[in-house]
mmCIF file of C-alpha atoms and ligand atoms in Angstrom:
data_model
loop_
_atom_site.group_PDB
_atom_site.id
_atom_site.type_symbol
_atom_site.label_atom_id
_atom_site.label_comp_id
_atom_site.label_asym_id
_atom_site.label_seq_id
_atom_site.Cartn_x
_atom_site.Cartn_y
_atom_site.Cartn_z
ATOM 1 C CA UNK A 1 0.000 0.000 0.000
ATOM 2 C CA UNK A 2 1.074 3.369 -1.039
ATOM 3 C CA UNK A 3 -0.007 7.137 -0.142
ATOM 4 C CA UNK A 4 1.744 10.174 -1.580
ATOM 5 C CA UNK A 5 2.501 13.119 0.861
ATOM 6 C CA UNK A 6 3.205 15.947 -0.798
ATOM 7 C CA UNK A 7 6.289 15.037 -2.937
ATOM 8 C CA UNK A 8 7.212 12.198 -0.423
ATOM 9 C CA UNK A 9 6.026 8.265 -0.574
ATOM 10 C CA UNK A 10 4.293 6.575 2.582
ATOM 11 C CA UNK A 11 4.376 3.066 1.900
ATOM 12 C CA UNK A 12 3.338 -0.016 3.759
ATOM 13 C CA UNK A 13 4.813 -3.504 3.595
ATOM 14 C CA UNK A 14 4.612 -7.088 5.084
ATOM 15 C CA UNK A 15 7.961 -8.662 5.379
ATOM 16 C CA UNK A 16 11.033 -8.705 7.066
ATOM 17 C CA UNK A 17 12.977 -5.432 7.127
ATOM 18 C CA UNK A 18 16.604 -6.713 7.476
ATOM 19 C CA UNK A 19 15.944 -7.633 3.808
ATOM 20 C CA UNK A 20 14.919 -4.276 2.683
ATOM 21 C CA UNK A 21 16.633 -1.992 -0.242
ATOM 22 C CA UNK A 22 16.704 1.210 1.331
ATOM 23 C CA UNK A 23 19.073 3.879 2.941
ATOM 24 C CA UNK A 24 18.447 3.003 6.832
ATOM 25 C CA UNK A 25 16.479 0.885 8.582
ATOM 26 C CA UNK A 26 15.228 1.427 12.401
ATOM 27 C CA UNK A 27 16.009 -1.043 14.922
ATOM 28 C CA UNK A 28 13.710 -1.307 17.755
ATOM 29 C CA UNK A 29 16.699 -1.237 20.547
ATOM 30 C CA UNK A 30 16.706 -0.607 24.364
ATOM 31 C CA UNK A 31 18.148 1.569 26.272
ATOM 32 C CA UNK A 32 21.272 -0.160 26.687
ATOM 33 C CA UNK A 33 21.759 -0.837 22.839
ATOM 34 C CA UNK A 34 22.347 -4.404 24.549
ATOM 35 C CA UNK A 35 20.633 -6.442 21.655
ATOM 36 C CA UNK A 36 17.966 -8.753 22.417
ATOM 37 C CA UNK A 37 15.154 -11.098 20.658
ATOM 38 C CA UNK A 38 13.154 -10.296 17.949
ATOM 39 C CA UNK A 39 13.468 -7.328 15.710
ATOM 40 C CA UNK A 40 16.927 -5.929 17.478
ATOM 41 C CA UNK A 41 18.233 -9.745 17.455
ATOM 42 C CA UNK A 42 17.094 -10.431 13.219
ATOM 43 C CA UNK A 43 18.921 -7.569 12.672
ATOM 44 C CA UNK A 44 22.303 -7.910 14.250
ATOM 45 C CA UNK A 45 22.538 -11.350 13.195
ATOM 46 C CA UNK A 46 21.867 -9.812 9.608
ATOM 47 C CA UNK A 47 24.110 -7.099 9.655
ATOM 48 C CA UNK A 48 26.752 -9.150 11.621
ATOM 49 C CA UNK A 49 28.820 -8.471 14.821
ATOM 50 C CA UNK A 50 30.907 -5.188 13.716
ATOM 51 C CA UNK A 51 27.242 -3.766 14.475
ATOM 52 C CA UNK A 52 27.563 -4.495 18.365
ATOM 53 C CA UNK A 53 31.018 -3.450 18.121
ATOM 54 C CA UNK A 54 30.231 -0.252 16.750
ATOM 55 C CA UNK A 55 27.131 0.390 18.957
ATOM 56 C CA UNK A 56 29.256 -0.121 21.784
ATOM 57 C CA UNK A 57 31.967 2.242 20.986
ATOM 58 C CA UNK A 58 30.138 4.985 19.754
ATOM 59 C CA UNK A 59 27.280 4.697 22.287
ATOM 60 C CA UNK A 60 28.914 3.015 25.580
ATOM 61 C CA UNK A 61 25.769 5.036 27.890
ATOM 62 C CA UNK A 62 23.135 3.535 25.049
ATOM 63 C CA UNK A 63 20.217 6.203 24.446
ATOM 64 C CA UNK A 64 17.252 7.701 26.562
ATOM 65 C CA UNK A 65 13.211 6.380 25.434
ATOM 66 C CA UNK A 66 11.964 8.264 22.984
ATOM 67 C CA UNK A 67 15.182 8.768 21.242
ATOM 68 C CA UNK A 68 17.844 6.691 18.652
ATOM 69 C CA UNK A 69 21.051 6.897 17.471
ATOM 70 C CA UNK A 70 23.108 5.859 14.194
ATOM 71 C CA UNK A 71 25.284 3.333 13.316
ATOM 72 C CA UNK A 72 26.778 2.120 10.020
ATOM 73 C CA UNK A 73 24.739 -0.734 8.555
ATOM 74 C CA UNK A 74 27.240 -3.460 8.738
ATOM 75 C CA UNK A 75 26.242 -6.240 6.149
ATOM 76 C CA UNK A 76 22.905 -5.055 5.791
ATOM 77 C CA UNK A 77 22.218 -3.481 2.478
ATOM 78 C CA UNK A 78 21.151 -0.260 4.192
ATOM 79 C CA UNK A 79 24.252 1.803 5.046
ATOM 80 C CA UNK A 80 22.854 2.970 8.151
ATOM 81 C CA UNK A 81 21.058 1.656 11.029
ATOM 82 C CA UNK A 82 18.711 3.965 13.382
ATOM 83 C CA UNK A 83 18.782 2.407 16.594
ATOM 84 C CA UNK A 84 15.391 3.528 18.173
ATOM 85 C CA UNK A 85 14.159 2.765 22.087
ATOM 86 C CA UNK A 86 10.561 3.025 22.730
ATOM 87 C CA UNK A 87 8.538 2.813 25.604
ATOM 88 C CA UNK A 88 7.241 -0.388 27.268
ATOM 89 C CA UNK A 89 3.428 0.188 27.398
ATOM 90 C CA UNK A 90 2.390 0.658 30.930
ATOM 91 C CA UNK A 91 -1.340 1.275 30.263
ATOM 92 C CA UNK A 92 -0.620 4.643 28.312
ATOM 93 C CA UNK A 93 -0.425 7.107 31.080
ATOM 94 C CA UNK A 94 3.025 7.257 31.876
ATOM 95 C CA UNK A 95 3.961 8.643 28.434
ATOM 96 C CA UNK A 96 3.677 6.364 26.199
ATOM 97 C CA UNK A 97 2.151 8.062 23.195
ATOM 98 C CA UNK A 98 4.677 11.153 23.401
ATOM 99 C CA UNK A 99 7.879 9.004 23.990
ATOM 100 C CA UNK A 100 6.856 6.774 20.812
ATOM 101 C CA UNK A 101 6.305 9.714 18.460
ATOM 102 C CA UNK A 102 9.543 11.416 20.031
ATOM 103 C CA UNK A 103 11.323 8.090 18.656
ATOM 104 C CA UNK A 104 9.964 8.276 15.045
ATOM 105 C CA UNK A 105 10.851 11.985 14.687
ATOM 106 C CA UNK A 106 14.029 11.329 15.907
ATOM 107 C CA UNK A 107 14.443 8.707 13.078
ATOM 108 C CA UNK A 108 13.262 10.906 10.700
ATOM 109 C CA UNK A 109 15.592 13.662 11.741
ATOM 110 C CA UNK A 110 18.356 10.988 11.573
ATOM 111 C CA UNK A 111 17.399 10.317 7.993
ATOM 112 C CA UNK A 112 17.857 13.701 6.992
ATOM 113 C CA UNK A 113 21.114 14.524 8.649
ATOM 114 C CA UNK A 114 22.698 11.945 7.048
ATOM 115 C CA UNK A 115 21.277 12.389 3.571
ATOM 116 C CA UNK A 116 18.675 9.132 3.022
ATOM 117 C CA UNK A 117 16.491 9.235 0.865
ATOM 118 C CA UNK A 118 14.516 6.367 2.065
ATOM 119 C CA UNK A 119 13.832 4.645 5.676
ATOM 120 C CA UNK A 120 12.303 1.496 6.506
ATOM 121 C CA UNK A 121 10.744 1.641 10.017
ATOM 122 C CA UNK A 122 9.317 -1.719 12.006
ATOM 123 C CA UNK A 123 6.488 -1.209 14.531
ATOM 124 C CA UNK A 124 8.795 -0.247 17.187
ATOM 125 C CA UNK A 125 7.751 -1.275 20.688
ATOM 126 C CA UNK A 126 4.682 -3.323 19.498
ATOM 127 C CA UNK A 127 6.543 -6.697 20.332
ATOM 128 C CA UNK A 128 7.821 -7.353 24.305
ATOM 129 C CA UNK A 129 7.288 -3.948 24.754
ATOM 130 C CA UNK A 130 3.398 -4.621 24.478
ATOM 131 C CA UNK A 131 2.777 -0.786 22.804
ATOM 132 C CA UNK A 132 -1.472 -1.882 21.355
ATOM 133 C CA UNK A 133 -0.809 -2.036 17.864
ATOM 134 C CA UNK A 134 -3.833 0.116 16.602
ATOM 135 C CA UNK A 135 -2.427 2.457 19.149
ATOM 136 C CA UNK A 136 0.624 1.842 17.997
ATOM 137 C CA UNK A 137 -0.378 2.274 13.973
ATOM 138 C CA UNK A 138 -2.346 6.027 14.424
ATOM 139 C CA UNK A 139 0.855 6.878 16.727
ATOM 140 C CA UNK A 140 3.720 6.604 14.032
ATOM 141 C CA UNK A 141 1.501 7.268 10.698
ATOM 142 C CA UNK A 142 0.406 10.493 12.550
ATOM 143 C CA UNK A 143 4.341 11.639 13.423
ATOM 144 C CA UNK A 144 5.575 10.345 10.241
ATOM 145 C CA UNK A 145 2.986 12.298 8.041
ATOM 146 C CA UNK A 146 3.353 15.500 9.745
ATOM 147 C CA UNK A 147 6.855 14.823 9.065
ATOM 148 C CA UNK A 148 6.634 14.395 5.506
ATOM 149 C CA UNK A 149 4.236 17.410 5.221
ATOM 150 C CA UNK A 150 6.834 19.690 6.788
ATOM 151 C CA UNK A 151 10.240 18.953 6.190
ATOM 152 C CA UNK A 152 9.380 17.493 2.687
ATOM 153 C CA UNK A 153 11.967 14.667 3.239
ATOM 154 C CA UNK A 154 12.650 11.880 3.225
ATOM 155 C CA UNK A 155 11.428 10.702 -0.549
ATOM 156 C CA UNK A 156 10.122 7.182 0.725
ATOM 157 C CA UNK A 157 9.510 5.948 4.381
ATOM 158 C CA UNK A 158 8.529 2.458 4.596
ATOM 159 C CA UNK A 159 6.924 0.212 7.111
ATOM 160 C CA UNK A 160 7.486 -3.477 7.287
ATOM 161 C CA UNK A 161 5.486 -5.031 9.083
ATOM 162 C CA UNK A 162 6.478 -8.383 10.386
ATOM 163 C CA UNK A 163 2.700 -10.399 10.292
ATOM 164 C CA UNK A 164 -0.567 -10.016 8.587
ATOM 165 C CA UNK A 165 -2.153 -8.668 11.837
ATOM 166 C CA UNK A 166 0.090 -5.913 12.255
ATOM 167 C CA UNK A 167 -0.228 -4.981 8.073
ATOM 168 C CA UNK A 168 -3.964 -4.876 8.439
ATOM 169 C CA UNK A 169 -3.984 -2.648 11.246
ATOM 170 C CA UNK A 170 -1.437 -0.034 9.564
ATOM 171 C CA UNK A 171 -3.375 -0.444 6.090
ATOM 172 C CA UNK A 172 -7.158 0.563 7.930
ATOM 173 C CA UNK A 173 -5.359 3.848 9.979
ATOM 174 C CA UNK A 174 -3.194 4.599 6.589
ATOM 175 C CA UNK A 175 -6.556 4.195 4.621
ATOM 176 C CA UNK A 176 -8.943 7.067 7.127
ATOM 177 C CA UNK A 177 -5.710 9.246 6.655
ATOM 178 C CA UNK A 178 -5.547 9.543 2.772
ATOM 179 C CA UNK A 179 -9.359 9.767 2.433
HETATM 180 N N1 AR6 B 1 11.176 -7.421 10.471
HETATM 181 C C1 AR6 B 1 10.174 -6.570 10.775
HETATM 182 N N2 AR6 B 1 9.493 -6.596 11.947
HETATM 183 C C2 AR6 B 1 9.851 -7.549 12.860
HETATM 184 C C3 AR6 B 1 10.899 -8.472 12.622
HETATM 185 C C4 AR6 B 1 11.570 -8.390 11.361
HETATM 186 N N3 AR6 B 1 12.578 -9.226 11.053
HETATM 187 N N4 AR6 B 1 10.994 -9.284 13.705
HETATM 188 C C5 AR6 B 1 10.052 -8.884 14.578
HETATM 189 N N5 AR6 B 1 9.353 -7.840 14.075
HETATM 190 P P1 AR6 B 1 10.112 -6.308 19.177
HETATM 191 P P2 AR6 B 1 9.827 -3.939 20.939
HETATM 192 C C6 AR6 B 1 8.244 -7.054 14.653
HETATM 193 O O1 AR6 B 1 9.737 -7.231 20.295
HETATM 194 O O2 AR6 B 1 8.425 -4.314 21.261
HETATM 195 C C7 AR6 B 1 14.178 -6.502 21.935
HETATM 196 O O3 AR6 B 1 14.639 -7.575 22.685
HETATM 197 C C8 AR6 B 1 7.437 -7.677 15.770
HETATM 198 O O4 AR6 B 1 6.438 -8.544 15.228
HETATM 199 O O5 AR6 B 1 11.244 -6.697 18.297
HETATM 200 O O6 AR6 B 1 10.124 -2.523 20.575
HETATM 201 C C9 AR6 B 1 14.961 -5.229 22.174
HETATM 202 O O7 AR6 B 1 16.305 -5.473 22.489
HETATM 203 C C10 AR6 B 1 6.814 -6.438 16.412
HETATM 204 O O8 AR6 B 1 5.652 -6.033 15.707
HETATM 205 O O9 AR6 B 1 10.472 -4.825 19.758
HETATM 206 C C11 AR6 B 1 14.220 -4.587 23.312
HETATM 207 O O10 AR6 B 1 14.662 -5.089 24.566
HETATM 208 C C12 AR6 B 1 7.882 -5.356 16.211
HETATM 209 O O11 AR6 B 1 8.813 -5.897 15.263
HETATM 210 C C13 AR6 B 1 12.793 -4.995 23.098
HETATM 211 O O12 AR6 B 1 12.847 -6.204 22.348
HETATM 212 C C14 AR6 B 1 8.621 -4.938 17.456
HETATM 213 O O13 AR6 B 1 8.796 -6.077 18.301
HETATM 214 C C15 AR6 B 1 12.043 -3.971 22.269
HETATM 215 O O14 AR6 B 1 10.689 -4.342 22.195
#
């Protein structure tokens, strides 16, 4: 599913992003950069271990919530890798929704400083960190159109979303937004 915004592409995908063609991709990290299990694990197995190496250099004191930081892509075939940290749901009133769109932007922002033209994000936090993933879907469309509207960059973002579930719940909040 695509949507145009303005002069940039919104485009939704089901699949596994550590196989995507794009500029950066967005790992869904935690605070320590540690590494862990699904998303965060699929990709530093992809991109190999210079990732943790570099991770740990350049970010020994890992990154606040609602933040990420950038690392080189390793053997990925994105050169870069955002390394976002969302919030764990705790029944959405300690923050949640802010902290989640905070990490998007910050993404975004990431994307621009360091010229990419396209960004493949996965539903960050919507796995062990329990985010509702309707929630979860209106949350990052929301930030990442508003983005696209104002800063007119990058060209493409793309989700990729890991199971049919997750797809159909992105496709009916990306659908309302385009009518
Ligand atoms: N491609 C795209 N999406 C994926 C992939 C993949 N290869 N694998 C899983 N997903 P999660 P979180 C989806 O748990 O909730 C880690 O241990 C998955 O279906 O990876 O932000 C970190 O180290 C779900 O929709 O991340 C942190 O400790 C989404 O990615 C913690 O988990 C996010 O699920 C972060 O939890």
């Amino acid at each position: 599913m695509l949507v145009q915004f303005g002069a940039c592409r919104l485009e939704l995908v089901q699949g596994d992003i550590t196989r995507q063609s794009v500029d950066a991709i967005v790992n869904a990290a935690n605070s320590k950069l540690a590494g862990g299990g699904g998303v965060d694990g699929a990709i530093h197995r992809a991109a190999g271990s210079t990732l943790m190496d570099e991770t740990r250099q350049q970010y020994p004191d890992g990154c606040p919530t609602g933040s990420a930081v950038a690392t080189s892509g390793g053997l990925l075939k994105a050169k870069f890798v955002f390394h976002a940290v969302g919030p764990i749901w705790r029944g959405g009133v300690f923050g949640e929704i802010d902290l989640l769109k905070s990490a998007y932007r910050r993404c975004l922002e990431l994307a621009v400083e360091h010229s990419c033209r396209s960004v493949a994000f996965p539903a960050i936090s919507t796995g062990v960190y329990g985010y509702p993933i309707d929630l979860a879907a209106e949350t990052s469309l929301a930030v990442t159109r508003e983005f696209l509207l104002t800063q007119k960059k990058p060209d493409l973002v793309r989700f990729v979303l890991f199971d049919g579930g997750a797809f159909g719940a992105y496709a009916r909040v990306l659908d309302a937004m385009a009518d």
